[in-house]
């Protein structure tokens, strides 16, 4: 950090990567910011103390912009010209201290050493702002990777927006947001962040910004708010959507925070309690026929058995992918707090974890401890096209688990946990994060969010018609002309509806 002068101010963006916004469950229409003190700056190779009494110190690898000239009221087109250099940053924060901040992040992100920068600077004139990459490693494992073509708000827009109200001075630093993958560190961990421009001439890089985590020993005094955590803070720190909240009814996904249309941003889809009730009132068979009418024949997850065939499964998909086992890859990705464990810890109320296991039944893909963890988080269910260990114990849990069979072997016999929150293939169906999953004794369906409301409305009408037809058949009416109904029967049906 010898080439990085102490900035007058550090301004950080809350959300700026589409991958992170998807993980958080909300997409802002405009950027928002918070300030960090200059005393939070640290150099590469520094140690960062996790404060005594806290457990949720999270890393966020970011691209940092260094302002090169006084800048006031510039346009987005001219904003990048005010940047002299780019370096790597780690926007550390302690979720245990968020309660008293009320969004300011003063205590949770303003501590000494909470903003490591460096080690090198890439001249802004030598690279395109659209061709930068940020990567983060935790104990040598790549856990974050984002490129600037995934930004919600380009760098020039950030500079212009901030310069509308305040003068950016030479040396000021703008932290431009973090991609998906931010999570929690423990004492003894080493976190590394690198920013580079892999397609630029000579592929310039900042080098790796290294921070070692240590354990604090000095407790907080009684004269201020002390650290406090709950399940929501834990799930957010480990990487789950911020908009989810705890709920008492594990059968119904909690609705997301109300969203309003701002500018040209479409409100995100909400799987509300009302929609869940409607989905619960119709069978997957009826939903399947409605999807087929819309040209979707390949939306069933096939060949799986439910541990709770009596329970209706309704929720939003979170995804996890395994690749075939290879010993060297399992050694680098299978141990410790791997992506499988992180995916289960990141589940929230109403989530359904859908696992791609390639239909491989010769190994377990989930066992009793992870299934219990999913139940405790309030997840709606687990779906895997692989095997399940400890099947009798998993079947005794309240959470429904759809699986391809039981198997006593551990994960590493056939699988390497590889990545999460991507499009996966499970039971012959493509599943994307956020898709609505509905299951019952007949099987499982994947419903794209854009079709949910119209599909469920038409499914309810279809089942009302079928109820009427069944009553007529039970009364002795012949099938011909009744199933499907001809014009005469449709008139009778409409008259019947008015009496209901």
GROMACS .gro file of N, CA and C in nm, residues 297-421:
model
  375
  297UNK      N    1  -4.333  -2.879  -2.207
  297UNK     CA    2  -4.348  -3.022  -2.180
  297UNK      C    3  -4.237  -3.076  -2.091
  298UNK      N    4  -4.126  -3.004  -2.083
  298UNK     CA    5  -4.007  -3.057  -2.016
  298UNK      C    6  -3.978  -2.982  -1.886
  299UNK      N    7  -4.078  -2.979  -1.798
  299UNK     CA    8  -4.063  -2.907  -1.672
  299UNK      C    9  -4.092  -2.998  -1.551
  300UNK      N   10  -4.088  -3.128  -1.572
  300UNK     CA   11  -4.105  -3.219  -1.459
  300UNK      C   12  -3.971  -3.278  -1.420
  301UNK      N   13  -3.946  -3.285  -1.289
  301UNK     CA   14  -3.826  -3.349  -1.236
  301UNK      C   15  -3.863  -3.495  -1.209
  302UNK      N   16  -3.808  -3.585  -1.289
  302UNK     CA   17  -3.858  -3.723  -1.293
  302UNK      C   18  -3.771  -3.821  -1.215
  303UNK      N   19  -3.835  -3.931  -1.178
  303UNK     CA   20  -3.765  -4.046  -1.122
  303UNK      C   21  -3.731  -4.038  -0.975
  304UNK      N   22  -3.790  -3.944  -0.902
  304UNK     CA   23  -3.755  -3.925  -0.762
  304UNK      C   24  -3.870  -3.967  -0.670
  305UNK      N   25  -3.834  -3.999  -0.547
  305UNK     CA   26  -3.930  -4.039  -0.445
  305UNK      C   27  -3.924  -3.939  -0.330
  306UNK      N   28  -4.039  -3.908  -0.272
  306UNK     CA   29  -4.044  -3.812  -0.162
  306UNK      C   30  -4.045  -3.884  -0.027
  307UNK      N   31  -3.973  -3.827   0.068
  307UNK     CA   32  -3.980  -3.878   0.205
  307UNK      C   33  -4.110  -3.840   0.272
  308UNK      N   34  -4.180  -3.741   0.216
  308UNK     CA   35  -4.307  -3.696   0.271
  308UNK      C   36  -4.410  -3.684   0.160
  309UNK      N   37  -4.455  -3.798   0.102
  309UNK     CA   38  -4.550  -3.790  -0.009
  309UNK      C   39  -4.683  -3.727   0.029
  310UNK      N   40  -4.710  -3.719   0.160
  310UNK     CA   41  -4.833  -3.657   0.206
  310UNK      C   42  -4.824  -3.505   0.213
  311UNK      N   43  -4.702  -3.450   0.198
  311UNK     CA   44  -4.679  -3.306   0.214
  311UNK      C   45  -4.665  -3.240   0.078
  312UNK      N   46  -4.726  -3.123   0.062
  312UNK     CA   47  -4.712  -3.045  -0.060
  312UNK      C   48  -4.586  -2.960  -0.049
  313UNK      N   49  -4.503  -2.965  -0.151
  313UNK     CA   50  -4.380  -2.887  -0.154
  313UNK      C   51  -4.400  -2.766  -0.245
  314UNK      N   52  -4.378  -2.646  -0.190
  314UNK     CA   53  -4.390  -2.522  -0.266
  314UNK      C   54  -4.277  -2.429  -0.222
  315UNK      N   55  -4.199  -2.381  -0.316
  315UNK     CA   56  -4.093  -2.289  -0.278
  315UNK      C   57  -4.014  -2.240  -0.398
  316UNK      N   58  -3.914  -2.154  -0.370
  316UNK     CA   59  -3.825  -2.099  -0.473
  316UNK      C   60  -3.696  -2.178  -0.476
  317UNK      N   61  -3.646  -2.205  -0.597
  317UNK     CA   62  -3.528  -2.288  -0.613
  317UNK      C   63  -3.400  -2.216  -0.575
  318UNK      N   64  -3.318  -2.283  -0.496
  318UNK     CA   65  -3.176  -2.255  -0.482
  318UNK      C   66  -3.105  -2.377  -0.538
  319UNK      N   67  -2.990  -2.361  -0.599
  319UNK     CA   68  -2.932  -2.473  -0.671
  319UNK      C   69  -2.790  -2.505  -0.624
  320UNK      N   70  -2.753  -2.631  -0.644
  320UNK     CA   71  -2.621  -2.683  -0.608
  320UNK      C   72  -2.582  -2.787  -0.712
  321UNK      N   73  -2.460  -2.783  -0.760
  321UNK     CA   74  -2.415  -2.877  -0.862
  321UNK      C   75  -2.295  -2.956  -0.816
  322UNK      N   76  -2.301  -3.087  -0.836
  322UNK     CA   77  -2.188  -3.176  -0.815
  322UNK      C   78  -2.131  -3.217  -0.950
  323UNK      N   79  -1.999  -3.233  -0.957
  323UNK     CA   80  -1.937  -3.290  -1.076
  323UNK      C   81  -1.884  -3.429  -1.039
  324UNK      N   82  -1.854  -3.512  -1.140
  324UNK     CA   83  -1.802  -3.646  -1.109
  324UNK      C   84  -1.674  -3.638  -1.027
  325UNK      N   85  -1.658  -3.730  -0.936
  325UNK     CA   86  -1.542  -3.726  -0.846
  325UNK      C   87  -1.412  -3.743  -0.924
  326UNK      N   88  -1.318  -3.656  -0.892
  326UNK     CA   89  -1.179  -3.669  -0.936
  326UNK      C   90  -1.096  -3.635  -0.814
  327UNK      N   91  -1.004  -3.722  -0.780
  327UNK     CA   92  -0.940  -3.714  -0.649
  327UNK      C   93  -0.873  -3.579  -0.623
  328UNK      N   94  -0.804  -3.524  -0.724
  328UNK     CA   95  -0.736  -3.397  -0.700
  328UNK      C   96  -0.837  -3.283  -0.681
  329UNK      N   97  -0.949  -3.291  -0.755
  329UNK     CA   98  -1.051  -3.186  -0.741
  329UNK      C   99  -1.125  -3.199  -0.609
  330UNK      N  100  -1.147  -3.323  -0.564
  330UNK     CA  101  -1.211  -3.337  -0.434
  330UNK      C  102  -1.119  -3.285  -0.323
  331UNK      N  103  -0.989  -3.305  -0.341
  331UNK     CA  104  -0.894  -3.256  -0.240
  331UNK      C  105  -0.899  -3.104  -0.229
  332UNK      N  106  -0.923  -3.035  -0.342
  332UNK     CA  107  -0.925  -2.889  -0.339
  332UNK      C  108  -1.063  -2.831  -0.311
  333UNK      N  109  -1.171  -2.906  -0.339
  333UNK     CA  110  -1.306  -2.852  -0.326
  333UNK      C  111  -1.398  -2.930  -0.233
  334UNK      N  112  -1.356  -3.048  -0.191
  334UNK     CA  113  -1.448  -3.132  -0.114
  334UNK      C  114  -1.440  -3.117   0.035
  335UNK      N  115  -1.329  -3.065   0.086
  335UNK     CA  116  -1.312  -3.058   0.230
  335UNK      C  117  -1.353  -2.925   0.289
  336UNK      N  118  -1.346  -2.917   0.421
  336UNK     CA  119  -1.373  -2.791   0.490
  336UNK      C  120  -1.514  -2.739   0.468
  337UNK      N  121  -1.524  -2.608   0.472
  337UNK     CA  122  -1.654  -2.544   0.453
  337UNK      C  123  -1.678  -2.526   0.303
  338UNK      N  124  -1.707  -2.640   0.238
  338UNK     CA  125  -1.716  -2.641   0.092
  338UNK      C  126  -1.849  -2.584   0.045
  339UNK      N  127  -1.868  -2.581  -0.089
  339UNK     CA  128  -1.986  -2.518  -0.146
  339UNK      C  129  -2.114  -2.592  -0.107
  340UNK      N  130  -2.104  -2.722  -0.082
  340UNK     CA  131  -2.222  -2.796  -0.036
  340UNK      C  132  -2.270  -2.744   0.099
  341UNK      N  133  -2.177  -2.731   0.192
  341UNK     CA  134  -2.214  -2.683   0.326
  341UNK      C  135  -2.259  -2.537   0.321
  342UNK      N  136  -2.193  -2.458   0.238
  342UNK     CA  137  -2.233  -2.318   0.228
  342UNK      C  138  -2.374  -2.307   0.168
  343UNK      N  139  -2.405  -2.394   0.072
  343UNK     CA  140  -2.538  -2.390   0.011
  343UNK      C  141  -2.646  -2.423   0.113
  344UNK      N  142  -2.622  -2.520   0.198
  344UNK     CA  143  -2.722  -2.555   0.300
  344UNK      C  144  -2.732  -2.445   0.404
  345UNK      N  145  -2.619  -2.386   0.444
  345UNK     CA  146  -2.624  -2.277   0.542
  345UNK      C  147  -2.693  -2.154   0.486
  346UNK      N  148  -2.688  -2.137   0.353
  346UNK     CA  149  -2.745  -2.018   0.291
  346UNK      C  150  -2.895  -2.029   0.265
  347UNK      N  151  -2.954  -2.144   0.293
  347UNK     CA  152  -3.098  -2.159   0.270
  347UNK      C  153  -3.177  -2.069   0.364
  348UNK      N  154  -3.287  -2.019   0.314
  348UNK     CA  155  -3.376  -1.936   0.393
  348UNK      C  156  -3.517  -1.987   0.387
  349UNK      N  157  -3.607  -1.922   0.455
  349UNK     CA  158  -3.748  -1.964   0.456
  349UNK      C  159  -3.804  -1.975   0.315
  350UNK      N  160  -3.867  -2.088   0.287
  350UNK     CA  161  -3.932  -2.107   0.158
  350UNK      C  162  -3.841  -2.151   0.046
  351UNK      N  163  -3.712  -2.167   0.070
  351UNK     CA  164  -3.620  -2.213  -0.034
  351UNK      C  165  -3.633  -2.364  -0.055
  352UNK      N  166  -3.612  -2.406  -0.178
  352UNK     CA  167  -3.600  -2.548  -0.211
  352UNK      C  168  -3.462  -2.568  -0.272
  353UNK      N  169  -3.378  -2.647  -0.207
  353UNK     CA  170  -3.245  -2.672  -0.262
  353UNK      C  171  -3.255  -2.783  -0.365
  354UNK      N  172  -3.225  -2.750  -0.490
  354UNK     CA  173  -3.229  -2.847  -0.600
  354UNK      C  174  -3.085  -2.884  -0.636
  355UNK      N  175  -3.053  -3.013  -0.627
  355UNK     CA  176  -2.916  -3.061  -0.642
  355UNK      C  177  -2.901  -3.139  -0.772
  356UNK      N  178  -2.805  -3.099  -0.852
  356UNK     CA  179  -2.769  -3.176  -0.971
  356UNK      C  180  -2.664  -3.279  -0.934
  357UNK      N  181  -2.703  -3.406  -0.939
  357UNK     CA  182  -2.611  -3.516  -0.909
  357UNK      C  183  -2.598  -3.612  -1.027
  358UNK      N  184  -2.645  -3.569  -1.145
  358UNK     CA  185  -2.632  -3.645  -1.269
  358UNK      C  186  -2.705  -3.779  -1.264
  359UNK      N  187  -2.803  -3.793  -1.174
  359UNK     CA  188  -2.873  -3.919  -1.161
  359UNK      C  189  -2.789  -4.029  -1.100
  360UNK      N  190  -2.674  -3.993  -1.044
  360UNK     CA  191  -2.582  -4.091  -0.985
  360UNK      C  192  -2.630  -4.131  -0.846
  361UNK      N  193  -2.672  -4.258  -0.832
  361UNK     CA  194  -2.728  -4.306  -0.706
  361UNK      C  195  -2.626  -4.378  -0.620
  362UNK      N  196  -2.503  -4.389  -0.668
  362UNK     CA  197  -2.404  -4.469  -0.596
  362UNK      C  198  -2.331  -4.397  -0.486
  363UNK      N  199  -2.391  -4.294  -0.433
  363UNK     CA  200  -2.329  -4.218  -0.324
  363UNK      C  201  -2.435  -4.128  -0.263
  364UNK      N  202  -2.416  -4.090  -0.139
  364UNK     CA  203  -2.506  -3.993  -0.078
  364UNK      C  204  -2.477  -3.853  -0.130
  365UNK      N  205  -2.580  -3.772  -0.144
  365UNK     CA  206  -2.562  -3.631  -0.180
  365UNK      C  207  -2.609  -3.539  -0.068
  366UNK      N  208  -2.681  -3.594   0.028
  366UNK     CA  209  -2.726  -3.522   0.147
  366UNK      C  210  -2.748  -3.626   0.255
  367UNK      N  211  -2.722  -3.589   0.378
  367UNK     CA  212  -2.743  -3.679   0.491
  367UNK      C  213  -2.824  -3.613   0.599
  368UNK      N  214  -2.829  -3.679   0.716
  368UNK     CA  215  -2.919  -3.632   0.821
  368UNK      C  216  -2.884  -3.494   0.874
  369UNK      N  217  -2.753  -3.462   0.890
  369UNK     CA  218  -2.715  -3.333   0.949
  369UNK      C  219  -2.751  -3.218   0.856
  370UNK      N  220  -2.718  -3.232   0.727
  370UNK     CA  221  -2.749  -3.124   0.633
  370UNK      C  222  -2.900  -3.110   0.613
  371UNK      N  223  -2.972  -3.221   0.610
  371UNK     CA  224  -3.118  -3.213   0.597
  371UNK      C  225  -3.178  -3.143   0.718
  372UNK      N  226  -3.125  -3.174   0.836
  372UNK     CA  227  -3.173  -3.106   0.956
  372UNK      C  228  -3.142  -2.957   0.950
  373UNK      N  229  -3.023  -2.923   0.899
  373UNK     CA  230  -2.988  -2.782   0.886
  373UNK      C  231  -3.087  -2.710   0.794
  374UNK      N  232  -3.123  -2.775   0.682
  374UNK     CA  233  -3.220  -2.715   0.591
  374UNK      C  234  -3.354  -2.694   0.661
  375UNK      N  235  -3.395  -2.790   0.742
  375UNK     CA  236  -3.522  -2.777   0.813
  375UNK      C  237  -3.517  -2.662   0.913
  376UNK      N  238  -3.406  -2.649   0.984
  376UNK     CA  239  -3.393  -2.545   1.085
  376UNK      C  240  -3.395  -2.406   1.021
  377UNK      N  241  -3.339  -2.392   0.900
  377UNK     CA  242  -3.340  -2.261   0.834
  377UNK      C  243  -3.478  -2.223   0.784
  378UNK      N  244  -3.572  -2.317   0.785
  378UNK     CA  245  -3.705  -2.289   0.733
  378UNK      C  246  -3.722  -2.321   0.587
  379UNK      N  247  -3.623  -2.392   0.528
  379UNK     CA  248  -3.634  -2.428   0.387
  379UNK      C  249  -3.758  -2.515   0.365
  380UNK      N  250  -3.814  -2.506   0.244
  380UNK     CA  251  -3.936  -2.580   0.213
  380UNK      C  252  -3.909  -2.724   0.173
  381UNK      N  253  -3.790  -2.751   0.121
  381UNK     CA  254  -3.763  -2.888   0.079
  381UNK      C  255  -3.626  -2.904   0.017
  382UNK      N  256  -3.591  -3.029  -0.010
  382UNK     CA  257  -3.465  -3.066  -0.074
  382UNK      C  258  -3.500  -3.157  -0.192
  383UNK      N  259  -3.436  -3.134  -0.306
  383UNK     CA  260  -3.458  -3.217  -0.424
  383UNK      C  261  -3.321  -3.258  -0.478
  384UNK      N  262  -3.294  -3.387  -0.488
  384UNK     CA  263  -3.169  -3.436  -0.544
  384UNK      C  264  -3.197  -3.554  -0.635
  385UNK      N  265  -3.130  -3.558  -0.750
  385UNK     CA  266  -3.144  -3.676  -0.835
  385UNK      C  267  -3.033  -3.776  -0.807
  386UNK      N  268  -2.975  -3.767  -0.688
  386UNK     CA  269  -2.877  -3.863  -0.640
  386UNK      C  270  -2.928  -3.934  -0.515
  387UNK      N  271  -2.835  -4.000  -0.446
  387UNK     CA  272  -2.872  -4.077  -0.328
  387UNK      C  273  -2.878  -3.994  -0.202
  388UNK      N  274  -2.938  -4.052  -0.098
  388UNK     CA  275  -2.948  -3.991   0.034
  388UNK      C  276  -2.892  -4.086   0.138
  389UNK      N  277  -2.800  -4.037   0.218
  389UNK     CA  278  -2.749  -4.114   0.333
  389UNK      C  279  -2.844  -4.097   0.450
  390UNK      N  280  -2.835  -4.192   0.544
  390UNK     CA  281  -2.918  -4.184   0.666
  390UNK      C  282  -3.064  -4.165   0.630
  391UNK      N  283  -3.110  -4.242   0.531
  391UNK     CA  284  -3.242  -4.218   0.472
  391UNK      C  285  -3.353  -4.228   0.575
  392UNK      N  286  -3.344  -4.323   0.667
  392UNK     CA  287  -3.450  -4.338   0.766
  392UNK      C  288  -3.462  -4.214   0.854
  393UNK      N  289  -3.347  -4.155   0.890
  393UNK     CA  290  -3.349  -4.036   0.974
  393UNK      C  291  -3.400  -3.917   0.894
  394UNK      N  292  -3.354  -3.903   0.769
  394UNK     CA  293  -3.400  -3.794   0.684
  394UNK      C  294  -3.550  -3.803   0.661
  395UNK      N  295  -3.600  -3.926   0.643
  395UNK     CA  296  -3.743  -3.946   0.619
  395UNK      C  297  -3.826  -3.911   0.741
  396UNK      N  298  -3.765  -3.917   0.860
  396UNK     CA  299  -3.838  -3.885   0.983
  396UNK      C  300  -3.849  -3.734   1.008
  397UNK      N  301  -3.772  -3.654   0.932
  397UNK     CA  302  -3.780  -3.509   0.947
  397UNK      C  303  -3.908  -3.455   0.884
  398UNK      N  304  -3.945  -3.335   0.924
  398UNK     CA  305  -4.064  -3.272   0.867
  398UNK      C  306  -4.041  -3.224   0.724
  399UNK      N  307  -3.918  -3.185   0.691
  399UNK     CA  308  -3.889  -3.130   0.561
  399UNK      C  309  -3.895  -3.239   0.455
  400UNK      N  310  -3.971  -3.220   0.346
  400UNK     CA  311  -3.975  -3.322   0.241
  400UNK      C  312  -3.846  -3.323   0.161
  401UNK      N  313  -3.795  -3.444   0.135
  401UNK     CA  314  -3.675  -3.461   0.053
  401UNK      C  315  -3.709  -3.556  -0.061
  402UNK      N  316  -3.695  -3.507  -0.183
  402UNK     CA  317  -3.714  -3.590  -0.302
  402UNK      C  318  -3.577  -3.644  -0.344
  403UNK      N  319  -3.568  -3.774  -0.370
  403UNK     CA  320  -3.438  -3.837  -0.392
  403UNK      C  321  -3.451  -3.955  -0.487
  404UNK      N  322  -3.334  -4.006  -0.532
  404UNK     CA  323  -3.331  -4.119  -0.624
  404UNK      C  324  -3.309  -4.251  -0.553
  405UNK      N  325  -3.296  -4.249  -0.420
  405UNK     CA  326  -3.277  -4.373  -0.345
  405UNK      C  327  -3.179  -4.353  -0.231
  406UNK      N  328  -3.175  -4.448  -0.142
  406UNK     CA  329  -3.081  -4.442  -0.031
  406UNK      C  330  -2.947  -4.502  -0.069
  407UNK      N  331  -2.841  -4.454  -0.002
  407UNK     CA  332  -2.708  -4.511  -0.022
  407UNK      C  333  -2.621  -4.477   0.098
  408UNK      N  334  -2.541  -4.573   0.146
  408UNK     CA  335  -2.462  -4.547   0.268
  408UNK      C  336  -2.332  -4.470   0.244
  409UNK      N  337  -2.286  -4.459   0.118
  409UNK     CA  338  -2.154  -4.401   0.092
  409UNK      C  339  -2.155  -4.250   0.107
  410UNK      N  340  -2.039  -4.196   0.138
  410UNK     CA  341  -2.024  -4.051   0.154
  410UNK      C  342  -2.013  -3.985   0.017
  411UNK      N  343  -2.021  -3.853   0.018
  411UNK     CA  344  -2.024  -3.773  -0.105
  411UNK      C  345  -1.904  -3.802  -0.195
  412UNK      N  346  -1.784  -3.811  -0.137
  412UNK     CA  347  -1.662  -3.819  -0.215
  412UNK      C  348  -1.646  -3.944  -0.298
  413UNK      N  349  -1.730  -4.045  -0.278
  413UNK     CA  350  -1.718  -4.166  -0.358
  413UNK      C  351  -1.751  -4.139  -0.504
  414UNK      N  352  -1.847  -4.050  -0.530
  414UNK     CA  353  -1.892  -4.026  -0.666
  414UNK      C  354  -1.896  -3.877  -0.705
  415UNK      N  355  -1.890  -3.786  -0.609
  415UNK     CA  356  -1.919  -3.645  -0.639
  415UNK      C  357  -1.814  -3.551  -0.581
  416UNK      N  358  -1.799  -3.438  -0.649
  416UNK     CA  359  -1.727  -3.323  -0.595
  416UNK      C  360  -1.825  -3.206  -0.590
  417UNK      N  361  -1.849  -3.145  -0.473
  417UNK     CA  362  -1.935  -3.026  -0.468
  417UNK      C  363  -1.866  -2.912  -0.541
  418UNK      N  364  -1.931  -2.856  -0.643
  418UNK     CA  365  -1.858  -2.767  -0.734
  418UNK      C  366  -1.906  -2.623  -0.731
  419UNK      N  367  -2.036  -2.598  -0.754
  419UNK     CA  368  -2.082  -2.460  -0.754
  419UNK      C  369  -2.230  -2.454  -0.719
  420UNK      N  370  -2.277  -2.333  -0.693
  420UNK     CA  371  -2.414  -2.312  -0.646
  420UNK      C  372  -2.472  -2.188  -0.711
  421UNK      N  373  -2.606  -2.177  -0.700
  421UNK     CA  374  -2.678  -2.061  -0.753
  421UNK      C  375  -2.654  -2.041  -0.903
   0.00000   0.00000   0.00000
